[in-house]
CSV table of C-alpha atoms in Angstrom, one decimal:
chain,number,residue,atom,x,y,z
A,1,MET,CA,0.0,0.0,0.0
A,2,ILE,CA,2.8,2.4,0.9
A,3,ASN,CA,4.6,1.8,-2.4
A,4,ARG,CA,1.4,2.6,-4.3
A,5,ILE,CA,0.9,5.8,-2.3
A,6,ILE,CA,4.5,7.0,-3.0
A,7,LYS,CA,3.9,6.4,-6.8
A,8,SER,CA,0.5,8.1,-6.8
A,9,SER,CA,-0.4,11.6,-7.9
A,10,LEU,CA,-1.5,12.3,-4.3
A,11,PHE,CA,2.0,11.8,-3.0
A,12,LYS,CA,3.6,13.8,-5.9
A,13,ASN,CA,1.1,16.7,-5.4
A,14,THR,CA,1.5,16.6,-1.7
A,15,GLY,CA,5.2,16.9,-2.1
A,16,ILE,CA,4.8,19.9,-4.3
A,17,TYR,CA,2.3,21.5,-2.0
A,18,THR,CA,4.4,20.8,1.0
A,19,ILE,CA,7.7,22.2,-0.5
A,20,THR,CA,6.0,25.3,-1.8
A,21,SER,CA,4.2,25.8,1.6
A,22,ILE,CA,7.4,25.3,3.5
A,23,ILE,CA,8.9,28.0,1.3
A,24,ASN,CA,5.8,30.1,1.8
A,25,SER,CA,6.1,29.8,5.6
A,26,ALA,CA,9.9,29.9,5.7
A,27,ILE,CA,9.9,33.4,4.2
A,28,PRO,CA,7.8,35.1,6.9
A,29,PHE,CA,9.5,32.8,9.5
A,30,LEU,CA,12.9,34.1,8.5
A,31,LEU,CA,11.4,37.6,8.6
A,32,LEU,CA,10.6,37.2,12.3
A,33,PRO,CA,14.0,38.2,13.7
A,34,ILE,CA,13.9,41.3,11.6
A,35,LEU,CA,10.4,42.3,12.6
A,36,THR,CA,10.7,41.4,16.2
A,37,ARG,CA,13.7,43.8,16.4
A,38,HIS,CA,11.9,46.7,14.7
A,39,MET,CA,8.4,46.2,16.1
A,40,THR,CA,7.2,46.2,19.7
A,41,PRO,CA,5.0,43.5,21.2
A,42,GLU,CA,2.2,46.2,21.0
A,43,ASP,CA,2.8,46.5,17.3
A,44,TYR,CA,2.5,42.8,16.9
A,45,GLY,CA,-0.7,42.8,18.9
A,46,MET,CA,-2.1,45.4,16.5
A,47,VAL,CA,-1.2,43.4,13.4
A,48,SER,CA,-2.8,40.4,15.1
A,49,MET,CA,-6.0,42.3,15.6
A,50,PHE,CA,-6.1,43.4,12.0
A,51,LEU,CA,-5.8,39.8,10.8
A,52,LEU,CA,-8.4,38.6,13.3
A,53,LEU,CA,-10.9,41.1,12.0
A,54,VAL,CA,-10.1,39.8,8.5
A,55,SER,CA,-10.8,36.3,9.7
A,56,PHE,CA,-14.1,37.4,11.1
A,57,ALA,CA,-15.2,39.2,7.9
A,58,THR,CA,-14.1,36.5,5.6
A,59,PRO,CA,-17.1,34.1,6.0
A,60,PHE,CA,-19.4,36.9,5.1
A,61,VAL,CA,-17.4,38.3,2.2
A,62,GLY,CA,-18.1,35.8,-0.6
A,63,LEU,CA,-20.3,33.6,1.6
A,64,ASN,CA,-17.9,30.6,1.2
A,65,VAL,CA,-19.0,30.0,-2.5
A,66,ASN,CA,-15.4,29.2,-3.5
A,67,GLY,CA,-16.1,25.9,-1.8
A,68,ALA,CA,-19.1,25.4,-4.1
A,69,ILE,CA,-16.8,25.9,-7.1
A,70,THR,CA,-14.5,23.2,-5.8
A,71,ARG,CA,-17.4,20.7,-5.4
A,72,LYS,CA,-19.2,21.6,-8.6
A,73,TYR,CA,-16.1,21.2,-10.7
A,74,TYR,CA,-16.6,17.4,-10.3
A,75,ASP,CA,-20.1,17.9,-11.8
A,76,ARG,CA,-18.8,19.9,-14.8
A,77,GLU,CA,-20.3,17.5,-17.3
A,78,ASP,CA,-23.7,18.7,-16.0
A,79,ILE,CA,-23.1,22.4,-15.6
A,80,ASP,CA,-21.1,25.2,-17.3
A,81,ILE,CA,-18.4,25.5,-14.6
A,82,TRP,CA,-17.0,28.8,-16.0
A,83,SER,CA,-20.3,30.4,-15.9
A,84,TYR,CA,-20.7,29.1,-12.4
A,85,VAL,CA,-17.5,30.9,-11.5
A,86,PHE,CA,-18.9,34.2,-12.8
A,87,ASN,CA,-22.0,33.9,-10.8
A,88,CYS,CA,-20.0,33.3,-7.7
A,89,PHE,CA,-18.2,36.6,-8.4
A,90,LEU,CA,-21.6,38.3,-8.4
A,91,ILE,CA,-22.2,36.9,-5.0
A,92,LEU,CA,-18.8,38.1,-3.8
A,93,ILE,CA,-19.5,41.7,-5.0
A,94,ALA,CA,-22.9,41.9,-3.4
A,95,SER,CA,-21.8,40.4,-0.1
A,96,THR,CA,-18.8,42.7,0.1
A,97,VAL,CA,-21.0,45.8,-0.3
A,98,ILE,CA,-23.2,44.6,2.5
A,99,VAL,CA,-20.3,43.8,4.8
A,100,GLY,CA,-18.7,47.2,4.0
A,101,MET,CA,-21.9,49.0,5.1
A,102,ILE,CA,-22.0,47.0,8.3
A,103,PHE,CA,-18.4,47.8,9.2
A,104,PHE,CA,-19.1,51.5,8.4
A,105,ILE,CA,-22.2,51.7,10.6
A,106,PHE,CA,-20.7,49.9,13.5
A,107,SER,CA,-17.1,51.1,13.2
A,108,ILE,CA,-16.9,52.7,16.7
A,109,PRO,CA,-17.9,49.6,18.7
A,110,ILE,CA,-15.8,47.3,16.4
A,111,SER,CA,-12.8,49.6,17.0
A,112,LYS,CA,-13.4,49.5,20.8
A,113,ILE,CA,-13.6,45.7,21.0
A,114,SER,CA,-10.6,45.1,18.8
A,115,SER,CA,-8.4,48.0,19.8
A,116,PHE,CA,-8.0,48.6,16.0
A,117,PRO,CA,-8.4,52.2,14.6
A,118,ALA,CA,-11.9,52.8,13.2
A,119,ARG,CA,-10.5,54.9,10.3
A,120,SER,CA,-8.6,51.8,9.0
A,121,LEU,CA,-11.4,49.3,9.2
A,122,TRP,CA,-12.2,49.7,5.4
A,123,MET,CA,-8.9,47.9,4.8
A,124,VAL,CA,-10.3,44.8,6.5
A,125,VAL,CA,-13.2,44.6,4.0
A,126,ILE,CA,-11.0,45.2,0.9
A,127,TYR,CA,-8.4,42.7,2.1
A,128,SER,CA,-11.1,40.1,2.6
A,129,PHE,CA,-12.5,40.8,-0.9
A,130,SER,CA,-9.1,40.5,-2.5
A,131,GLN,CA,-8.3,37.4,-0.6
A,132,PHE,CA,-11.5,35.7,-1.8
A,133,ILE,CA,-10.6,36.4,-5.4
A,134,SER,CA,-7.2,34.8,-4.9
A,135,ASN,CA,-9.0,31.8,-3.2
A,136,ILE,CA,-11.2,31.3,-6.3
A,137,LEU,CA,-8.1,31.0,-8.5
A,138,LEU,CA,-6.4,28.7,-6.0
A,139,SER,CA,-9.5,26.5,-5.8
A,140,LEU,CA,-9.5,26.1,-9.6
A,141,LEU,CA,-5.8,25.3,-9.6
A,142,GLN,CA,-6.3,22.8,-6.8
A,143,VAL,CA,-9.1,20.8,-8.5
A,144,GLN,CA,-7.2,20.8,-11.8
A,145,LYS,CA,-4.2,19.4,-9.9
A,146,LYS,CA,-2.0,22.3,-10.9
A,147,ALA,CA,0.0,22.1,-7.7
A,148,PHE,CA,3.1,23.8,-9.1
A,149,PHE,CA,1.2,26.9,-10.2
A,150,TYR,CA,-0.7,26.9,-7.0
A,151,GLY,CA,2.5,27.0,-5.0
A,152,LEU,CA,4.2,29.5,-7.4
A,153,TYR,CA,1.3,32.0,-7.0
A,154,ASN,CA,1.4,31.7,-3.2
A,155,ASN,CA,5.2,32.0,-3.0
A,156,ILE,CA,5.5,35.1,-5.2
A,157,ARG,CA,2.6,36.7,-3.3
A,158,THR,CA,4.5,36.1,0.0
A,159,LEU,CA,7.7,37.5,-1.4
A,160,VAL,CA,6.0,40.7,-2.4
A,161,ASN,CA,4.3,40.8,1.0
A,162,VAL,CA,7.7,40.4,2.8
A,163,GLY,CA,9.4,42.9,0.5
A,164,LEU,CA,6.8,45.6,1.1
A,165,SER,CA,6.8,44.9,4.8
A,166,ILE,CA,10.6,45.2,5.2
A,167,SER,CA,10.6,48.4,3.1
A,168,LEU,CA,7.9,50.0,5.3
A,169,VAL,CA,8.8,48.6,8.7
A,170,VAL,CA,12.6,48.7,8.5
A,171,GLY,CA,13.1,51.3,5.8
A,172,LEU,CA,10.5,53.8,6.8
A,173,ASN,CA,10.1,52.8,10.4
A,174,LEU,CA,6.3,52.7,10.2
A,175,GLY,CA,5.8,50.0,12.8
A,176,TRP,CA,2.5,48.0,12.8
A,177,GLN,CA,1.2,50.2,10.0
A,178,GLY,CA,4.0,49.2,7.7
A,179,ARG,CA,3.4,45.5,8.3
A,180,ILE,CA,-0.3,45.9,7.6
A,181,TYR,CA,0.3,48.0,4.5
A,182,GLY,CA,2.7,45.4,3.2
A,183,GLN,CA,0.2,42.6,3.6
A,184,PHE,CA,-2.6,44.8,2.2
A,185,GLY,CA,-0.7,45.9,-0.9
A,186,ALA,CA,0.4,42.3,-1.7
A,187,MET,CA,-3.1,41.0,-1.4
A,188,ILE,CA,-4.7,43.6,-3.6
A,189,SER,CA,-2.0,43.2,-6.3
A,190,PHE,CA,-2.4,39.5,-6.5
A,191,ALA,CA,-6.2,39.7,-6.6
A,192,ALA,CA,-5.6,41.7,-9.8
A,193,VAL,CA,-3.2,39.0,-11.0
A,194,ALA,CA,-5.8,36.3,-10.3
A,195,ILE,CA,-8.4,38.1,-12.3
A,196,VAL,CA,-6.0,38.4,-15.3
A,197,ILE,CA,-5.2,34.6,-15.0
A,198,LEU,CA,-8.9,33.7,-14.9
A,199,ILE,CA,-9.7,35.8,-17.9
A,200,ARG,CA,-6.7,34.6,-20.0
A,201,ASN,CA,-7.5,31.0,-19.3
A,202,LYS,CA,-11.2,31.5,-20.0
A,203,TRP,CA,-12.0,30.2,-16.5
A,204,ILE,CA,-14.8,32.8,-16.2
A,205,LYS,CA,-17.7,33.2,-18.6
A,206,VAL,CA,-20.0,36.2,-18.3
A,207,ARG,CA,-23.4,34.6,-18.2
A,208,PHE,CA,-25.9,35.4,-15.4
A,209,ASN,CA,-27.7,32.3,-14.1
A,210,LYS,CA,-30.1,32.3,-11.2
A,211,LYS,CA,-29.8,28.6,-10.7
A,212,TYR,CA,-26.1,28.8,-10.3
A,213,ILE,CA,-26.4,31.6,-7.8
A,214,TYR,CA,-28.9,29.6,-5.8
A,215,SER,CA,-26.8,26.5,-6.0
A,216,ALA,CA,-23.7,28.4,-4.7
A,217,LEU,CA,-25.7,30.0,-1.9
A,218,VAL,CA,-27.2,26.7,-0.8
A,219,PHE,CA,-23.7,25.3,-0.5
A,220,GLY,CA,-22.0,28.3,1.0
A,221,VAL,CA,-24.5,30.0,3.3
A,222,PRO,CA,-24.9,27.0,5.6
A,223,LEU,CA,-21.1,27.0,6.0
A,224,ILE,CA,-21.1,30.5,7.5
A,225,PRO,CA,-21.5,29.2,11.0
A,226,HIS,CA,-18.8,26.6,10.2
A,227,ALA,CA,-16.4,29.2,8.8
A,228,LEU,CA,-17.3,31.7,11.5
A,229,SER,CA,-16.6,29.1,14.1
A,230,SER,CA,-13.0,28.7,12.8
A,231,SER,CA,-12.7,32.5,12.9
A,232,ILE,CA,-14.1,32.6,16.5
A,233,ILE,CA,-11.6,29.9,17.6
A,234,SER,CA,-8.7,31.8,16.0
A,235,MET,CA,-10.0,35.2,17.3
A,236,THR,CA,-11.2,34.5,20.8
A,237,ASP,CA,-7.9,33.8,22.4
A,238,ARG,CA,-6.3,37.1,21.3
A,239,PHE,CA,-9.3,39.2,22.0
A,240,PHE,CA,-9.5,37.9,25.5
A,241,ILE,CA,-5.7,38.2,26.0
A,242,THR,CA,-5.9,41.8,24.7
A,243,ASN,CA,-8.7,42.8,27.1
A,244,MET,CA,-7.8,40.6,30.1
A,245,VAL,CA,-4.0,40.7,30.1
A,246,GLY,CA,-2.8,43.4,27.6
A,247,LEU,CA,-1.9,44.1,24.0
A,248,ALA,CA,1.8,43.5,24.5
A,249,THR,CA,1.1,39.9,25.8
A,250,THR,CA,-1.1,39.4,22.7
A,251,GLY,CA,2.0,40.3,20.6
A,252,VAL,CA,4.2,37.7,22.4
A,253,TYR,CA,1.4,35.1,22.2
A,254,THR,CA,0.9,35.8,18.5
A,255,VAL,CA,4.6,35.0,17.7
A,256,GLY,CA,4.4,31.7,19.7
A,257,TYR,CA,1.2,30.9,18.0
A,258,GLN,CA,2.8,31.6,14.6
A,259,ILE,CA,5.5,29.0,15.3
A,260,GLY,CA,3.0,26.4,16.6
A,261,SER,CA,0.9,26.9,13.5
A,262,ILE,CA,3.7,25.4,11.4
A,263,ILE,CA,1.7,22.1,12.0
A,264,ASN,CA,-1.3,23.7,10.4
A,265,LEU,CA,0.7,24.7,7.4
A,266,LEU,CA,1.8,21.1,6.9
A,267,ALA,CA,-1.7,19.8,7.4
A,268,SER,CA,-3.2,22.4,5.0
A,269,SER,CA,-0.5,21.5,2.4
A,270,PHE,CA,-1.4,17.9,2.5
A,271,ASN,CA,-5.2,18.6,2.4
A,272,ASN,CA,-4.8,20.7,-0.7
A,273,ALA,CA,-3.5,17.7,-2.6
A,274,TYR,CA,-5.7,15.2,-0.7
A,275,ILE,CA,-9.1,16.7,-1.5
A,276,PRO,CA,-9.2,16.2,-5.3
A,277,TRP,CA,-7.6,12.7,-4.9
A,278,LEU,CA,-10.1,11.7,-2.2
A,279,PHE,CA,-13.2,13.1,-4.1
A,280,GLU,CA,-12.2,11.0,-7.2
A,281,LYS,CA,-11.8,7.9,-5.1
A,282,LEU,CA,-15.1,8.4,-3.2
A,283,LYS,CA,-16.9,8.9,-6.5
A,284,ALA,CA,-15.6,5.5,-7.7
A,285,ASN,CA,-17.1,4.0,-4.5
A,286,GLU,CA,-14.9,0.9,-4.2
A,287,SER,CA,-14.8,-0.9,-0.9
A,288,LYS,CA,-11.1,-2.0,-1.2
A,289,THR,CA,-10.1,1.6,-1.8
A,290,LYS,CA,-12.1,2.8,1.2
A,291,ILE,CA,-10.2,0.4,3.4
A,292,LYS,CA,-6.9,1.7,2.1
A,293,ILE,CA,-8.0,5.3,2.7
A,294,VAL,CA,-8.9,4.6,6.3
A,295,LYS,CA,-5.6,2.8,7.0
A,296,PHE,CA,-3.7,5.7,5.6
A,297,THR,CA,-5.8,8.1,7.7
A,298,TYR,CA,-4.9,6.4,10.9
A,299,LEU,CA,-1.2,6.5,10.0
A,300,TYR,CA,-1.7,10.2,9.3
A,301,PHE,CA,-3.2,10.8,12.7
A,302,ALA,CA,-0.2,9.3,14.5
A,303,GLY,CA,2.3,11.1,12.3
A,304,ILE,CA,0.9,14.6,12.8
A,305,LEU,CA,0.7,14.2,16.5
A,306,ILE,CA,4.3,13.1,16.7
A,307,LEU,CA,5.3,16.1,14.6
A,308,ALA,CA,3.4,18.5,16.9
A,309,VAL,CA,4.9,17.2,20.1
A,310,THR,CA,8.4,17.2,18.6
A,311,LEU,CA,8.0,20.9,17.5
A,312,GLY,CA,6.8,21.8,21.0
A,313,ILE,CA,9.8,20.1,22.6
A,314,LEU,CA,12.4,21.7,20.3
A,315,ALA,CA,10.9,25.2,20.3
A,316,PRO,CA,12.3,26.6,23.6
A,317,SER,CA,15.9,25.7,22.6
A,318,PHE,CA,16.1,28.2,19.8
A,319,LEU,CA,13.2,30.7,19.9
A,320,ASP,CA,14.5,32.9,22.7
A,321,VAL,CA,17.7,33.6,20.8
A,322,PHE,CA,16.0,33.7,17.4
A,323,LEU,CA,13.3,36.2,18.3
A,324,GLY,CA,15.1,38.7,20.7
A,325,LYS,CA,14.5,39.8,24.3
A,326,SER,CA,11.2,41.5,23.7
A,327,PHE,CA,9.6,38.2,22.7
A,328,ASN,CA,11.2,35.9,25.4
A,329,GLY,CA,8.6,33.5,26.6
A,330,SER,CA,6.8,33.0,23.4
A,331,SER,CA,8.0,29.4,23.2
A,332,ILE,CA,5.7,28.3,26.1
A,333,TYR,CA,2.7,28.6,23.8
A,334,VAL,CA,4.1,26.5,21.0
A,335,VAL,CA,3.4,23.0,22.2
A,336,TRP,CA,-0.2,23.7,23.0
A,337,VAL,CA,-0.8,25.4,19.7
A,338,ALA,CA,1.0,22.7,17.7
A,339,VAL,CA,-1.0,19.9,19.3
A,340,GLY,CA,-4.2,21.9,18.7
A,341,TYR,CA,-3.3,22.2,15.1
A,342,ALA,CA,-2.5,18.5,14.9
A,343,PHE,CA,-6.1,17.8,16.0
A,344,ASN,CA,-7.2,20.3,13.4
A,345,GLY,CA,-5.2,18.5,10.7
A,346,MET,CA,-7.0,15.3,11.8
A,347,TYR,CA,-10.3,17.2,11.5
A,348,PHE,CA,-9.4,18.0,7.9
A,349,MET,CA,-9.1,14.3,7.2
A,350,VAL,CA,-12.7,13.6,8.3
A,351,VAL,CA,-14.5,16.8,7.3
A,352,ASN,CA,-13.9,16.2,3.6
A,353,TYR,CA,-16.5,13.4,3.6
A,354,ILE,CA,-19.1,15.9,4.7
A,355,PHE,CA,-18.2,18.3,2.0
A,356,PHE,CA,-18.3,15.5,-0.6
A,357,SER,CA,-21.8,14.5,0.6
A,358,GLN,CA,-22.8,18.2,0.6
A,359,ARG,CA,-24.4,17.9,4.1
A,360,THR,CA,-23.0,21.2,5.2
A,361,LYS,CA,-25.9,22.2,7.4
A,362,LEU,CA,-25.1,19.5,9.9
A,363,LEU,CA,-21.4,20.5,9.9
A,364,ALA,CA,-22.3,24.1,10.6
A,365,THR,CA,-24.2,23.1,13.7
A,366,VAL,CA,-21.4,21.1,15.2
A,367,THR,CA,-18.6,23.5,14.5
A,368,PHE,CA,-20.6,26.5,15.7
A,369,VAL,CA,-21.3,24.8,19.0
A,370,THR,CA,-17.5,24.2,19.5
A,371,ALA,CA,-16.9,27.8,18.7
A,372,ILE,CA,-19.2,28.9,21.5
A,373,LEU,CA,-17.4,26.4,23.8
A,374,ASN,CA,-14.1,28.0,22.8
A,375,ILE,CA,-15.3,31.4,24.0
A,376,VAL,CA,-16.3,29.9,27.4
A,377,LEU,CA,-13.1,27.9,27.9
A,378,ASN,CA,-10.9,30.8,26.9
A,379,TYR,CA,-12.5,33.1,29.5
A,380,PHE,CA,-12.1,30.6,32.3
A,381,PHE,CA,-8.7,29.3,31.3
A,382,ILE,CA,-7.2,32.7,30.8
A,383,ASN,CA,-8.7,33.9,34.1
A,384,ALA,CA,-7.2,30.9,35.9
A,385,PHE,CA,-3.9,30.4,34.2
A,386,GLY,CA,-3.1,33.6,32.3
A,387,ALA,CA,-2.3,33.8,28.6
A,388,ILE,CA,-1.2,30.1,28.4
A,389,GLY,CA,-4.8,29.2,29.2
A,390,ALA,CA,-5.7,30.6,25.7
A,391,ALA,CA,-3.4,28.1,24.0
A,392,GLN,CA,-4.7,25.3,26.2
A,393,ALA,CA,-8.3,26.1,25.5
A,394,THR,CA,-7.6,26.2,21.8
A,395,SER,CA,-6.0,22.8,21.9
A,396,VAL,CA,-9.0,21.3,23.8
A,397,VAL,CA,-11.5,22.8,21.4
A,398,PHE,CA,-9.7,21.6,18.3
A,399,PHE,CA,-9.8,18.1,19.8
A,400,ILE,CA,-13.5,18.2,20.6
A,401,LYS,CA,-14.3,19.6,17.1
A,402,PHE,CA,-12.3,16.8,15.5
A,403,ILE,CA,-14.1,14.0,17.5
A,404,LEU,CA,-17.6,15.5,16.9
A,405,VAL,CA,-17.0,16.0,13.1
A,406,TRP,CA,-15.5,12.5,12.8
A,407,VAL,CA,-18.7,11.1,14.3
A,408,LEU,CA,-20.8,13.2,12.0
A,409,SER,CA,-18.8,12.3,8.9
A,410,ALA,CA,-19.2,8.6,9.7
A,411,LYS,CA,-23.0,9.1,9.7
A,412,VAL,CA,-23.2,11.0,6.4
A,413,HIS,CA,-20.7,9.0,4.5
A,414,LYS,CA,-20.0,5.4,5.4
A,415,MET,CA,-16.3,4.4,5.7
A,416,PRO,CA,-14.9,1.3,7.4
A,417,TRP,CA,-13.4,3.1,10.5
A,418,LYS,CA,-14.4,0.3,12.9
A,419,ASP,CA,-13.6,-2.5,10.5
A,420,VAL,CA,-10.0,-1.4,10.1
A,421,LEU,CA,-9.5,-1.1,13.8
A,422,LEU,CA,-11.0,-4.5,14.6
A,423,ARG,CA,-8.9,-6.2,11.9
A,424,ARG,CA,-5.7,-4.7,13.4
A,425,SER,CA,-6.7,-5.7,16.9
């Protein structure tokens, strides 16, 4: 089985996704020693708040219809997929206008809660809009198994992001504003590049279709609680730390979180290659293949947990020197974040069955409940243990979400989970 996996397109594409993702993460990782010596913990806290507001706006900007494109690509013999992409763009534009109006009306309370300037909130909406355009292109590259171009696009965008950030933070000494402007400029530029690529490849056909809009909304809207739950989980810890401990601690925590999320990078890289491979196999509906998939999934579970614990053990030995004095102590958060993201990587492996079955309403219920639980646990854990409680709460919630979604996926799409375990025992 292992030899077949190594020779398969899944393994090759995973290798490409992983290598390009490592490059993509290594660039900002190598940037850390520069930024942590030219930005204060408060600056890092402000950048973190900007990205958290983006993660909150993202489920509403575009309404998750890029996921509908991914799924409908496998039904392209029945629909005009490029017309479908155009109608998803219409949804993106309409939803962005609505979200922009809401941010404008409630700018003052949003600013008070997030500690982010009200005058700059418009950047959150435009950034989310631009990011969604890039995600549409990346979804199409993914389903067409164009892993190299997927990675190339991401890597060049990251290089531009880093180049702009260094120029503005180090060259012009703009602090947190420079880092945000660098990220913002890169995202807008590459949204424009994405549109050019879509048009040149004729991956978008201007043809209004009510049925396509309805289909995309039926898929995407029920996922809002699901996507929002992920945002809540990633946002809650830093919002609570900012308001209960302080913005400087949020900055230190964010750096440690960034290191721990290396596990999420690896899991996401694999999932990018795994989704098109898995969907093709599930559509074939062969029992022998399902057994092999389940066996491989169990191996993956063990592997990613080992990687997470190893990262957590090694982190303290080099981070204090690597990051500088202002960010001493960030390593204590790494192991909890890394293990949490290992559970999230395991969640990726089981949630894909729900996406394939298109039973997204059930998924939204489960993940939203875990998001609410995350809010409760963060409050009590931070109150009891300090900022480290946020990382611990995040890890616990990721584990609970993984278990609940695994149970749900087993109900909506039958896989031999128990059979494989019983055979081994």
